[in-house]
Amino acid sequence: MQTAADAGDAATLLAAVPAGRRVALVDPRFVGHVHALRLGLTDPRFAAATVPGALTAQPEARGALLRALRRTTAAVGAGAPVVAPDTDPAPEDRTVPGRIAVALEAEGTAVKRPELGSLTATVPTDAGARATAESARDEVDDEAVRLRSAVKAHDGFFTTFAISPYSRYIARWCARRGLTPNQVTTASLITALVAAGAAATGTRGGYIAAGILLLVSFVLDCTDGQLARYSLQYSTMGAWLDATFDRAKEYAYYAGLAIGAVRGGDDVWVLALGAMVLQACRHVVDFSFNEANHDAVANTSPTAALSDKLDSVGWTVWARRMIVLPIGERWAMIAVLTALTTPRIVFYALLVGCALAACYTTAGRLLRSLTRRASRTDRAAQALADLADSGPLAQGVAAVAPGLRGAFAAPAVALLGTLVMIGGALFLPYGSWLTVAAAAVYVVLSGLAVARPLKGALDWLVPPFFRAGEYVTILVLAARSDAPHAVPAAFGLVSAVAYHHYDTVYRIRGGTGAPPQWLVRTIGGHEGRTALVAVLAAVLTHAAGFTTALTALAVAVALVVLVESIRFWVSSSAPAVHDEGELA
């Protein structure tokens, strides 16, 4: 920390700081809470940020900061006072940091202004104002505000009332001992994997231990995000870990339950894969709908207005959050049922609960889409195209096919292709080449569905239909196969593909776009993988080779997507964000 005598001296001192470091400019008359300064000066997600009396800039905004400071110095003089004339438009902009923040925005540099709530941050101009500011600061417990803000504003009922009241204190304990959110996230994953191993024993003691450990893992899962918000430790690696480990934990636990059930004489692999497919399809509905309407213009809907009205009634908020079976309620249900019942009952409960939740959320989104008058942007259309995960076969069809016209043409064609594919896998003789013909129809219809930009009212349904087409086809063909262990192999394949799809979602959310096209082409796209599995089922009928082929395909997809994903998320180009996650 260095003290500058005036604006000119500040410019000189800032210019001397090594280029790769963050810098901050704080008015010496600042009065406020430490956490207000922490929010304004230490959040790594923003190139520049400010609170009244303080301004910070990351290395990428350093040049703009120095230019703005020099312009301010040239305009008012190197020895300019800390406080600007009372004719300035806003009180918070009368300090030197405030004036520079305005200048940065005028140049085109985004400056984050965090919400301070009850926290004090001001630069008093006289003794009376200072006394008032100090009194306001002393009346608010800085640490209590920091603890409250560590908890997500919108969360499920179970998480809000059964976990967060004490997990925030665990987060503070971790922060005071120098633990990072990534370490807590990793501990949560390890605990969940141990829980899966306990479930895989197939014993009652193992199931009880698994249920307890799963709840401990969820507590840690809540703690890592609270620690990130408490200590403002957001990172590229943290974004990747937080975005993917929840799915890894859940899928590993499903596999552990299935292995334990087989040891007890009850094969529930089909139910385990079905639960995973249903949950993944639920998520892609949420993701697609949100991306389609992320920046919609003239975004109005009577259904949305009714939803907002219901949210104004306290009990309906929690009821609606519980209906969708968010991760807290879902993991609590899984943990309790694991300890008290059998894996088959756990999966039945999951399938019923997730199906009801999917019907509720999808119906609401359909009503909103049909009653909303909105114009979707090119960005939304591109996001949906990326989520569709079309490979070279579908892209080839789209390149030569005329675009479909009509408000609902794309989702209707995608749905038709999905029904043809799943219907062929279900009802045609297993191993028949007619199933391969159905896959060819699926490829053609998939290409037709994405031949035009996805800007229709219901075009957000296209990616979910494709996910269902691919995942359910793999499930059905593996379940109908006589090859030993085909369903566990299919479980591995769907897990690898689902990871790719979740990775795509979080890259789009981070503002960096979808994975590179070479990756999508290499792993075939949804239609290529679906057609390949149909061909393998026809060629390797009633042979153990089908299991081997599914396993090899799963390993190949997992290796390609994991290597590229790790490279991206640990690179400097990845966004520095901490994903808040979905309720579901």
Coordinates of C-alpha atoms in Angstrom, one line a residue:
M1 CA 0.0 0.0 0.0
Q2 CA 1.3 3.4 -0.9
T3 CA 0.0 6.9 -0.3
A4 CA -0.4 9.4 -3.2
A5 CA -0.3 13.1 -2.5
D6 CA -2.6 13.9 -5.4
A7 CA -4.0 12.5 -8.7
G8 CA -0.8 13.1 -10.5
D9 CA 1.2 11.3 -7.9
A10 CA -1.3 8.4 -8.0
A11 CA -0.8 8.1 -11.8
T12 CA 3.0 7.8 -11.3
L13 CA 2.7 5.2 -8.5
L14 CA 0.2 3.1 -10.5
A15 CA 2.4 3.2 -13.6
A16 CA 5.3 1.7 -11.6
V17 CA 3.3 -1.4 -10.5
P18 CA 4.2 -4.5 -12.6
A19 CA 1.8 -5.0 -15.4
G20 CA 0.5 -8.4 -14.3
R21 CA -0.9 -7.2 -10.9
R22 CA -4.3 -5.9 -9.9
V23 CA -4.2 -2.3 -8.6
A24 CA -6.7 -0.4 -6.5
L25 CA -7.2 3.3 -5.9
V26 CA -8.8 4.3 -2.5
D27 CA -9.7 7.7 -1.3
P28 CA -7.9 8.3 2.1
R29 CA -11.1 9.8 3.5
F30 CA -13.1 6.5 2.9
V31 CA -15.3 5.5 5.8
G32 CA -17.1 2.1 5.6
H33 CA -17.1 -1.6 6.3
V34 CA -14.1 -3.8 5.4
H35 CA -16.5 -6.2 3.6
A36 CA -17.7 -3.3 1.4
L37 CA -14.1 -2.8 0.3
R38 CA -13.6 -6.5 -0.1
L39 CA -16.6 -6.7 -2.4
G40 CA -15.4 -3.8 -4.4
L41 CA -11.7 -4.6 -4.6
T42 CA -11.1 -8.3 -4.5
D43 CA -13.7 -10.1 -6.7
P44 CA -11.7 -11.7 -9.5
R45 CA -14.6 -12.0 -11.9
F46 CA -14.6 -8.4 -13.1
A47 CA -11.9 -6.5 -15.0
A48 CA -12.8 -3.3 -13.1
A49 CA -15.0 -2.6 -10.0
T50 CA -15.9 0.2 -7.8
V51 CA -17.6 1.2 -4.6
P52 CA -18.0 4.8 -3.4
G53 CA -14.4 6.0 -2.7
A54 CA -12.6 3.0 -4.2
L55 CA -11.8 1.5 -7.6
T56 CA -9.9 -1.6 -8.7
A57 CA -8.6 -2.8 -12.0
Q58 CA -7.4 -6.2 -13.1
P59 CA -4.3 -6.4 -15.4
E60 CA -6.6 -6.3 -18.5
A61 CA -8.1 -3.0 -17.4
R62 CA -4.9 -1.4 -16.2
G63 CA -4.2 0.5 -19.4
A64 CA -7.7 2.0 -19.5
L65 CA -7.4 3.0 -15.8
L66 CA -4.1 4.9 -16.4
R67 CA -5.5 6.6 -19.4
A68 CA -8.6 7.7 -17.4
L69 CA -6.5 8.8 -14.5
R70 CA -4.2 10.9 -16.8
R71 CA -7.2 12.5 -18.5
T72 CA -8.6 13.4 -15.1
T73 CA -5.3 14.8 -14.0
A74 CA -5.0 16.8 -17.2
A75 CA -8.5 18.2 -16.8
V76 CA -8.3 19.3 -13.2
G77 CA -4.6 19.5 -12.6
A78 CA -2.0 17.2 -11.1
G79 CA -2.6 18.6 -7.6
A80 CA -6.4 18.2 -7.8
P81 CA -8.2 17.7 -4.5
V82 CA -9.7 14.4 -3.5
V83 CA -13.2 15.7 -3.7
A84 CA -14.6 17.2 -7.0
P85 CA -16.9 20.2 -7.2
D86 CA -20.5 19.8 -6.0
T87 CA -21.7 20.3 -9.6
D88 CA -20.8 16.6 -10.4
P89 CA -23.9 14.5 -11.3
A90 CA -23.7 12.0 -8.5
P91 CA -22.3 12.2 -5.0
E92 CA -20.5 8.8 -5.3
D93 CA -18.7 10.1 -8.5
R94 CA -17.2 13.2 -6.8
T95 CA -14.2 11.3 -5.5
V96 CA -11.2 10.7 -7.7
P97 CA -12.0 6.9 -7.9
G98 CA -15.6 7.7 -8.7
R99 CA -14.6 10.2 -11.5
I100 CA -12.2 7.6 -13.0
A101 CA -14.9 4.9 -12.9
V102 CA -17.2 7.1 -15.0
A103 CA -14.3 7.8 -17.4
L104 CA -13.6 4.1 -17.7
E105 CA -17.2 3.4 -18.6
A106 CA -17.2 6.3 -21.1
E107 CA -14.2 4.6 -22.8
G108 CA -16.1 1.3 -23.0
T109 CA -14.6 -0.6 -20.0
A110 CA -17.3 -2.3 -17.9
V111 CA -17.1 -1.3 -14.2
K112 CA -18.9 -3.6 -11.7
R113 CA -20.7 -1.8 -8.9
P114 CA -21.6 -4.5 -6.3
E115 CA -24.7 -4.3 -4.3
L116 CA -23.7 -3.3 -0.7
G117 CA -27.1 -3.5 1.0
S118 CA -26.7 -2.4 4.6
L119 CA -23.0 -2.0 4.3
T120 CA -21.5 1.5 4.5
A121 CA -19.1 2.9 1.9
T122 CA -18.7 6.6 1.6
V123 CA -16.3 9.5 1.5
P124 CA -17.5 12.2 3.9
T125 CA -16.6 15.8 3.1
D126 CA -16.8 17.3 6.6
A127 CA -16.7 16.3 10.2
G128 CA -20.5 16.0 10.5
A129 CA -20.7 13.7 7.5
R130 CA -17.9 11.6 8.9
A131 CA -19.6 11.2 12.3
T132 CA -22.8 10.2 10.6
A133 CA -21.0 7.7 8.4
E134 CA -19.0 6.2 11.3
S135 CA -22.2 5.9 13.3
A136 CA -23.9 4.0 10.4
R137 CA -20.9 1.8 10.0
D138 CA -20.8 0.9 13.7
E139 CA -24.6 0.0 13.7
V140 CA -24.1 -2.8 11.2
D141 CA -22.2 -6.0 12.0
D142 CA -19.9 -6.4 9.1
E143 CA -19.3 -10.1 9.8
A144 CA -23.0 -11.0 10.1
V145 CA -23.6 -9.4 6.7
R146 CA -20.7 -11.3 5.2
L147 CA -22.1 -14.6 6.6
R148 CA -25.6 -13.9 5.3
S149 CA -24.3 -13.0 1.9
A150 CA -22.3 -16.3 1.7
V151 CA -25.6 -18.1 1.3
K152 CA -27.4 -18.2 -2.1
A153 CA -30.3 -15.9 -2.3
H154 CA -32.5 -18.5 -3.9
D155 CA -32.2 -22.1 -2.9
G156 CA -34.3 -25.2 -2.1
F157 CA -36.3 -25.6 1.1
F158 CA -34.1 -28.4 2.5
T159 CA -30.9 -26.6 1.7
T160 CA -32.2 -23.3 3.1
F161 CA -33.5 -24.6 6.4
A162 CA -31.6 -27.8 7.0
I163 CA -28.1 -27.1 5.7
S164 CA -27.3 -23.4 5.3
P165 CA -28.0 -22.4 8.9
Y166 CA -24.8 -24.2 10.0
S167 CA -22.8 -24.8 6.7
R168 CA -22.1 -21.0 6.5
Y169 CA -20.1 -21.4 9.8
I170 CA -18.2 -24.3 8.3
A171 CA -17.4 -22.1 5.4
R172 CA -16.0 -19.4 7.7
W173 CA -14.0 -22.0 9.6
C174 CA -12.5 -23.1 6.3
A175 CA -11.7 -19.6 5.3
R176 CA -9.9 -18.8 8.6
R177 CA -7.7 -21.9 8.1
G178 CA -6.8 -21.0 4.5
L179 CA -8.8 -23.7 2.8
T180 CA -10.0 -23.0 -0.7
P181 CA -13.4 -23.7 -2.3
N182 CA -11.7 -26.1 -4.7
Q183 CA -10.4 -28.2 -1.8
V184 CA -13.8 -28.3 -0.2
T185 CA -15.3 -29.3 -3.6
T186 CA -12.8 -32.1 -3.9
A187 CA -13.6 -33.3 -0.4
S188 CA -17.2 -33.4 -1.3
L189 CA -16.5 -35.5 -4.4
I190 CA -14.3 -37.9 -2.4
T191 CA -17.0 -38.2 0.3
A192 CA -19.6 -39.0 -2.3
L193 CA -17.3 -41.6 -4.0
V194 CA -16.8 -43.3 -0.6
A195 CA -20.6 -43.2 -0.1
A196 CA -20.9 -44.9 -3.5
G197 CA -18.4 -47.5 -2.4
A198 CA -20.3 -48.2 0.8
A199 CA -23.5 -48.6 -1.2
A200 CA -21.7 -51.0 -3.6
T201 CA -21.2 -53.4 -0.6
G202 CA -24.8 -54.4 -0.8
T203 CA -25.1 -54.7 3.0
R204 CA -27.5 -52.9 5.3
G205 CA -24.6 -51.4 7.2
G206 CA -23.1 -50.2 3.9
Y207 CA -26.4 -48.6 2.8
I208 CA -26.7 -46.8 6.2
A209 CA -23.2 -45.5 5.9
A210 CA -23.8 -44.5 2.3
G211 CA -26.8 -42.5 3.2
I212 CA -25.0 -40.6 6.0
L213 CA -21.9 -40.0 3.8
L214 CA -24.1 -38.7 1.0
L215 CA -25.6 -36.1 3.3
V216 CA -22.1 -35.1 4.5
S217 CA -21.1 -34.8 0.9
F218 CA -24.0 -32.5 0.2
V219 CA -23.1 -30.3 3.2
L220 CA -19.7 -29.9 1.8
D221 CA -21.2 -29.2 -1.6
C222 CA -23.1 -26.3 -0.1
T223 CA -20.0 -25.2 1.9
D224 CA -17.8 -24.8 -1.2
G225 CA -20.0 -22.2 -2.8
Q226 CA -20.6 -20.4 0.5
L227 CA -16.8 -20.3 1.1
A228 CA -16.3 -18.9 -2.4
R229 CA -18.8 -16.1 -1.7
Y230 CA -17.6 -15.5 1.8
S231 CA -13.9 -15.1 0.8
L232 CA -14.6 -14.0 -2.8
Q233 CA -12.4 -16.9 -4.1
Y234 CA -13.8 -17.3 -7.6
S235 CA -11.6 -19.1 -10.2
T236 CA -11.6 -20.8 -13.5
M237 CA -10.8 -24.2 -12.0
G238 CA -13.5 -23.7 -9.4
A239 CA -16.1 -23.0 -12.1
W240 CA -15.2 -26.3 -13.8
L241 CA -15.1 -28.3 -10.6
D242 CA -18.4 -26.9 -9.3
A243 CA -20.1 -27.3 -12.6
T244 CA -19.2 -31.0 -13.1
F245 CA -18.6 -32.7 -9.8
D246 CA -22.3 -32.7 -8.8
R247 CA -23.1 -34.8 -11.8
A248 CA -20.1 -37.0 -11.2
K249 CA -21.1 -37.6 -7.6
E250 CA -24.7 -38.4 -8.5
Y251 CA -23.9 -40.8 -11.3
A252 CA -21.2 -42.5 -9.2
Y253 CA -23.7 -43.0 -6.4
Y254 CA -26.3 -44.4 -8.9
A255 CA -23.6 -46.9 -10.0
G256 CA -22.7 -47.8 -6.5
L257 CA -26.4 -48.5 -5.7
A258 CA -26.7 -50.7 -8.8
I259 CA -23.6 -52.7 -7.9
G260 CA -24.8 -53.2 -4.4
A261 CA -28.2 -54.3 -5.6
V262 CA -26.6 -56.9 -8.0
R263 CA -24.6 -58.3 -5.1
G264 CA -27.9 -58.7 -3.3
G265 CA -29.5 -60.5 -6.3
D266 CA -31.5 -57.6 -7.8
D267 CA -30.3 -56.2 -11.1
V268 CA -31.4 -52.5 -11.2
W269 CA -28.9 -51.2 -13.8
V270 CA -31.8 -50.3 -16.2
L271 CA -33.4 -48.3 -13.4
A272 CA -30.1 -46.6 -12.6
L273 CA -29.5 -45.6 -16.2
G274 CA -33.2 -44.5 -16.6
A275 CA -32.9 -42.2 -13.5
M276 CA -29.7 -40.7 -15.0
V277 CA -31.3 -40.2 -18.4
L278 CA -34.4 -38.6 -16.9
Q279 CA -32.4 -36.2 -14.7
A280 CA -30.1 -35.2 -17.6
C281 CA -33.1 -34.5 -19.9
R282 CA -34.7 -32.4 -17.2
H283 CA -31.6 -30.3 -17.0
V284 CA -31.3 -29.8 -20.7
V285 CA -34.9 -28.5 -20.7
D286 CA -33.9 -26.0 -18.1
F287 CA -30.7 -25.0 -19.9
S288 CA -32.3 -24.7 -23.3
F289 CA -35.3 -22.7 -22.1
N290 CA -33.1 -20.3 -20.2
E291 CA -30.6 -19.8 -23.1
A292 CA -33.5 -19.2 -25.6
N293 CA -34.9 -16.5 -23.4
H294 CA -31.7 -15.1 -21.9
D295 CA -31.8 -11.9 -23.9
A296 CA -35.2 -12.1 -25.6
V297 CA -36.7 -8.7 -26.7
A298 CA -40.3 -7.7 -25.7
N299 CA -40.3 -10.6 -23.3
T300 CA -43.8 -10.6 -21.8
S301 CA -46.0 -13.4 -20.8
P302 CA -49.3 -13.7 -18.8
T303 CA -47.9 -17.0 -17.4
A304 CA -44.8 -15.3 -16.2
A305 CA -46.9 -12.6 -14.6
L306 CA -48.9 -15.3 -12.8
S307 CA -45.7 -16.9 -11.6
D308 CA -44.4 -13.6 -10.3
K309 CA -47.7 -13.1 -8.4
L310 CA -47.4 -16.6 -6.8
D311 CA -43.9 -15.8 -5.8
S312 CA -45.2 -12.9 -3.7
V313 CA -47.1 -15.4 -1.5
G314 CA -44.6 -16.9 1.0
W315 CA -45.7 -20.5 1.1
T316 CA -46.1 -20.9 -2.6
V317 CA -42.5 -20.1 -3.2
W318 CA -41.3 -23.0 -1.1
A319 CA -44.0 -25.3 -2.4
R320 CA -43.0 -24.6 -6.0
R321 CA -39.3 -25.0 -5.2
M322 CA -40.0 -28.4 -3.6
I323 CA -42.2 -29.6 -6.4
V324 CA -39.2 -29.5 -8.8
L325 CA -37.2 -31.9 -6.5
P326 CA -34.1 -29.7 -6.4
I327 CA -30.7 -31.2 -5.5
G328 CA -31.1 -30.8 -1.8
E329 CA -34.5 -32.5 -1.6
R330 CA -33.4 -35.1 -4.1
W331 CA -30.2 -36.1 -2.2
A332 CA -32.0 -36.1 1.1
M333 CA -34.6 -38.5 -0.3
I334 CA -31.9 -40.7 -1.8
A335 CA -29.9 -40.8 1.4
V336 CA -32.9 -41.6 3.6
L337 CA -34.3 -44.3 1.3
T338 CA -30.8 -45.8 0.8
A339 CA -30.5 -46.2 4.6
L340 CA -34.0 -47.5 5.2
T341 CA -35.0 -49.4 2.0
T342 CA -33.5 -51.0 -1.1
P343 CA -31.8 -49.6 -4.2
R344 CA -34.9 -50.6 -6.3
I345 CA -37.1 -48.5 -4.1
V346 CA -34.6 -45.6 -4.3
F347 CA -34.7 -45.7 -8.1
Y348 CA -38.5 -46.0 -8.3
A349 CA -38.8 -43.0 -6.0
L350 CA -36.3 -41.1 -8.2
L351 CA -38.0 -41.9 -11.4
V352 CA -41.5 -41.0 -10.1
G353 CA -40.3 -37.8 -8.4
C354 CA -38.2 -36.6 -11.3
A355 CA -40.9 -37.5 -13.8
L356 CA -43.5 -35.4 -11.9
A357 CA -41.0 -32.5 -11.6
A358 CA -40.2 -32.7 -15.3
C359 CA -43.9 -32.6 -16.2
Y360 CA -44.5 -29.6 -13.9
T361 CA -41.5 -27.5 -15.1
T362 CA -41.9 -28.4 -18.8
A363 CA -45.6 -27.5 -18.8
G364 CA -44.8 -24.2 -17.2
R365 CA -42.1 -23.4 -19.8
L366 CA -44.5 -24.5 -22.7
L367 CA -47.2 -22.1 -21.4
R368 CA -44.7 -19.3 -21.1
S369 CA -43.4 -19.8 -24.6
L370 CA -46.8 -20.0 -26.2
T371 CA -48.1 -16.9 -24.4
R372 CA -44.9 -14.9 -24.7
R373 CA -44.4 -12.3 -27.4
A374 CA -40.7 -12.2 -27.8
S375 CA -38.1 -11.8 -30.5
R376 CA -35.1 -14.1 -30.0
T377 CA -31.6 -13.0 -30.8
D378 CA -28.9 -14.5 -32.9
R379 CA -27.0 -15.2 -29.7
A380 CA -29.9 -17.3 -28.4
A381 CA -30.3 -19.2 -31.7
Q382 CA -26.5 -20.0 -31.7
A383 CA -26.7 -21.2 -28.1
L384 CA -29.6 -23.6 -29.0
A385 CA -27.6 -24.8 -32.1
D386 CA -24.6 -25.5 -29.8
L387 CA -26.8 -27.3 -27.3
A388 CA -28.3 -29.4 -30.1
D389 CA -24.8 -31.0 -30.5
S390 CA -25.3 -31.7 -34.2
G391 CA -22.4 -33.7 -35.8
P392 CA -21.2 -33.9 -39.4
L393 CA -24.1 -36.1 -40.5
A394 CA -26.8 -33.7 -39.4
Q395 CA -24.8 -30.7 -40.5
G396 CA -24.4 -32.3 -43.9
V397 CA -28.1 -32.7 -44.2
A398 CA -28.7 -29.2 -43.0
A399 CA -26.3 -27.8 -45.6
V400 CA -28.2 -29.2 -48.5
A401 CA -31.8 -29.3 -47.2
P402 CA -34.2 -26.4 -47.5
G403 CA -34.9 -24.7 -44.2
L404 CA -38.2 -25.7 -42.5
R405 CA -40.8 -22.9 -42.4
G406 CA -43.4 -22.6 -39.7
A407 CA -43.4 -21.5 -36.1
F408 CA -43.3 -25.0 -34.7
A409 CA -41.6 -26.9 -37.6
A410 CA -38.2 -27.5 -36.0
P411 CA -39.4 -29.0 -32.7
A412 CA -42.0 -31.0 -34.5
V413 CA -39.4 -32.5 -36.8
A414 CA -37.0 -33.1 -34.0
L415 CA -39.8 -34.9 -32.0
L416 CA -40.7 -37.0 -35.0
G417 CA -37.1 -38.1 -35.4
T418 CA -36.8 -38.9 -31.7
L419 CA -40.0 -41.0 -31.8
V420 CA -38.9 -42.9 -34.9
M421 CA -35.6 -43.7 -33.3
I422 CA -36.9 -44.7 -29.9
G423 CA -39.8 -46.5 -31.4
G424 CA -37.5 -48.5 -33.7
A425 CA -35.2 -49.4 -30.8
L426 CA -38.2 -50.5 -28.7
F427 CA -40.5 -52.3 -31.1
L428 CA -38.5 -53.6 -34.0
P429 CA -36.8 -57.0 -33.6
Y430 CA -33.6 -56.5 -31.6
G431 CA -30.6 -56.5 -34.0
S432 CA -32.7 -55.8 -37.0
W433 CA -31.3 -53.6 -39.7
L434 CA -34.6 -51.8 -39.7
T435 CA -33.4 -50.2 -36.5
V436 CA -30.4 -48.9 -38.5
A437 CA -32.9 -47.6 -41.1
A438 CA -34.7 -45.8 -38.3
A439 CA -31.4 -44.3 -37.3
A440 CA -30.9 -43.1 -40.8
V441 CA -34.3 -41.4 -40.7
Y442 CA -33.3 -39.9 -37.3
V443 CA -30.1 -38.4 -38.9
V444 CA -32.1 -36.8 -41.8
L445 CA -34.8 -35.4 -39.5
S446 CA -32.1 -34.1 -37.1
G447 CA -30.5 -32.2 -40.0
L448 CA -33.8 -30.8 -41.2
A449 CA -34.6 -29.6 -37.6
V450 CA -31.4 -27.4 -37.5
A451 CA -31.4 -26.2 -41.1
R452 CA -32.7 -22.8 -40.1
P453 CA -31.8 -20.7 -37.1
L454 CA -33.7 -21.8 -33.9
K455 CA -35.7 -18.7 -33.2
G456 CA -39.2 -20.1 -33.0
A457 CA -41.3 -20.0 -29.8
L458 CA -40.7 -23.7 -29.0
D459 CA -37.4 -24.2 -30.7
W460 CA -35.8 -24.6 -27.2
L461 CA -37.3 -28.1 -27.3
V462 CA -35.0 -29.2 -30.0
P463 CA -31.9 -30.0 -27.8
P464 CA -34.0 -31.9 -25.2
F465 CA -35.6 -34.0 -27.9
F466 CA -32.2 -34.9 -29.3
R467 CA -30.9 -35.7 -25.8
A468 CA -33.9 -38.0 -25.2
G469 CA -33.4 -39.6 -28.7
E470 CA -29.7 -40.4 -28.0
Y471 CA -29.9 -41.4 -24.3
V472 CA -33.0 -43.5 -24.5
T473 CA -31.9 -45.3 -27.6
I474 CA -28.7 -46.3 -25.9
L475 CA -30.7 -47.4 -22.8
V476 CA -33.2 -49.5 -24.8
L477 CA -30.7 -51.2 -27.1
A478 CA -28.5 -52.1 -24.1
A479 CA -31.5 -53.4 -22.1
R480 CA -32.7 -55.5 -24.9
S481 CA -29.3 -57.0 -25.6
D482 CA -28.4 -60.5 -24.4
A483 CA -24.8 -59.4 -24.1
P484 CA -23.7 -59.6 -20.4
H485 CA -23.1 -56.2 -18.7
A486 CA -24.3 -54.2 -21.7
V487 CA -26.4 -51.9 -19.5
P488 CA -23.5 -51.0 -17.2
A489 CA -21.4 -50.3 -20.3
A490 CA -24.3 -48.1 -21.7
F491 CA -24.3 -46.3 -18.3
G492 CA -20.7 -45.4 -18.8
L493 CA -21.3 -44.2 -22.4
V494 CA -24.3 -42.0 -21.4
S495 CA -22.2 -40.6 -18.5
A496 CA -19.4 -39.6 -20.9
V497 CA -21.8 -38.0 -23.4
A498 CA -23.7 -36.2 -20.6
Y499 CA -20.5 -34.8 -19.3
H500 CA -19.9 -33.3 -22.8
H501 CA -23.3 -31.8 -22.8
Y502 CA -23.0 -30.3 -19.4
D503 CA -19.6 -28.9 -20.3
T504 CA -21.2 -27.2 -23.3
V505 CA -23.8 -25.6 -21.1
Y506 CA -21.3 -24.1 -18.7
R507 CA -19.0 -22.8 -21.5
I508 CA -22.0 -21.0 -23.0
R509 CA -22.9 -19.6 -19.5
G510 CA -19.3 -18.4 -19.1
G511 CA -19.6 -16.4 -22.3
T512 CA -16.9 -18.2 -24.2
G513 CA -19.1 -20.3 -26.6
A514 CA -19.5 -24.0 -27.1
P515 CA -16.6 -26.5 -27.4
P516 CA -14.7 -26.3 -30.7
Q517 CA -16.3 -27.9 -33.8
W518 CA -13.4 -30.4 -34.1
L519 CA -14.5 -31.9 -30.8
V520 CA -18.1 -32.3 -31.9
R521 CA -17.0 -33.8 -35.2
T522 CA -14.6 -36.2 -33.5
I523 CA -17.2 -37.6 -31.2
G524 CA -19.8 -37.7 -33.9
G525 CA -22.6 -35.5 -32.7
H526 CA -25.7 -36.9 -31.1
E527 CA -27.0 -38.3 -34.4
G528 CA -23.7 -40.0 -35.3
R529 CA -23.4 -41.7 -31.9
T530 CA -27.0 -42.8 -32.0
A531 CA -26.6 -44.3 -35.5
L532 CA -23.3 -46.0 -34.5
V533 CA -24.9 -47.7 -31.5
A534 CA -27.8 -48.9 -33.7
V535 CA -25.2 -50.4 -36.2
L536 CA -23.3 -52.0 -33.4
A537 CA -26.5 -53.6 -32.0
A538 CA -27.2 -55.0 -35.5
V539 CA -23.7 -56.3 -36.2
L540 CA -23.0 -57.7 -32.7
T541 CA -26.4 -59.3 -32.0
H542 CA -26.4 -61.6 -29.0
A543 CA -22.6 -61.2 -28.7
A544 CA -20.5 -60.1 -25.8
G545 CA -18.8 -57.9 -28.4
F546 CA -21.7 -55.4 -28.0
T547 CA -20.6 -54.7 -24.4
T548 CA -17.0 -54.4 -25.5
A549 CA -18.0 -52.0 -28.2
L550 CA -20.1 -49.8 -25.9
T551 CA -17.2 -49.7 -23.4
A552 CA -14.7 -48.8 -26.0
L553 CA -17.0 -46.0 -27.3
A554 CA -17.5 -44.7 -23.7
V555 CA -13.8 -44.6 -23.0
A556 CA -13.0 -42.9 -26.3
V557 CA -15.7 -40.2 -25.8
A558 CA -14.7 -39.7 -22.2
L559 CA -11.0 -39.3 -23.1
V560 CA -11.6 -36.8 -25.8
V561 CA -14.1 -34.6 -24.0
L562 CA -12.2 -34.7 -20.6
V563 CA -8.9 -33.8 -22.1
E564 CA -10.3 -30.8 -24.0
S565 CA -12.5 -29.8 -21.1
I566 CA -9.6 -29.8 -18.6
R567 CA -7.4 -27.9 -21.1
F568 CA -10.1 -25.2 -21.5
W569 CA -11.1 -24.8 -17.9
V570 CA -7.5 -24.5 -16.6
S571 CA -6.5 -22.1 -19.4
S572 CA -6.3 -18.4 -19.0
S573 CA -9.1 -18.1 -21.6
A574 CA -11.7 -19.7 -19.4
P575 CA -14.1 -17.4 -17.6
A576 CA -13.4 -16.6 -13.9
V577 CA -16.9 -17.4 -12.6
H578 CA -18.5 -19.4 -9.8
D579 CA -21.6 -21.0 -11.0
E580 CA -24.6 -20.7 -8.7
G581 CA -26.0 -23.9 -10.0
E582 CA -29.6 -24.9 -10.8
L583 CA -32.2 -25.6 -8.2
A584 CA -32.7 -29.0 -9.8

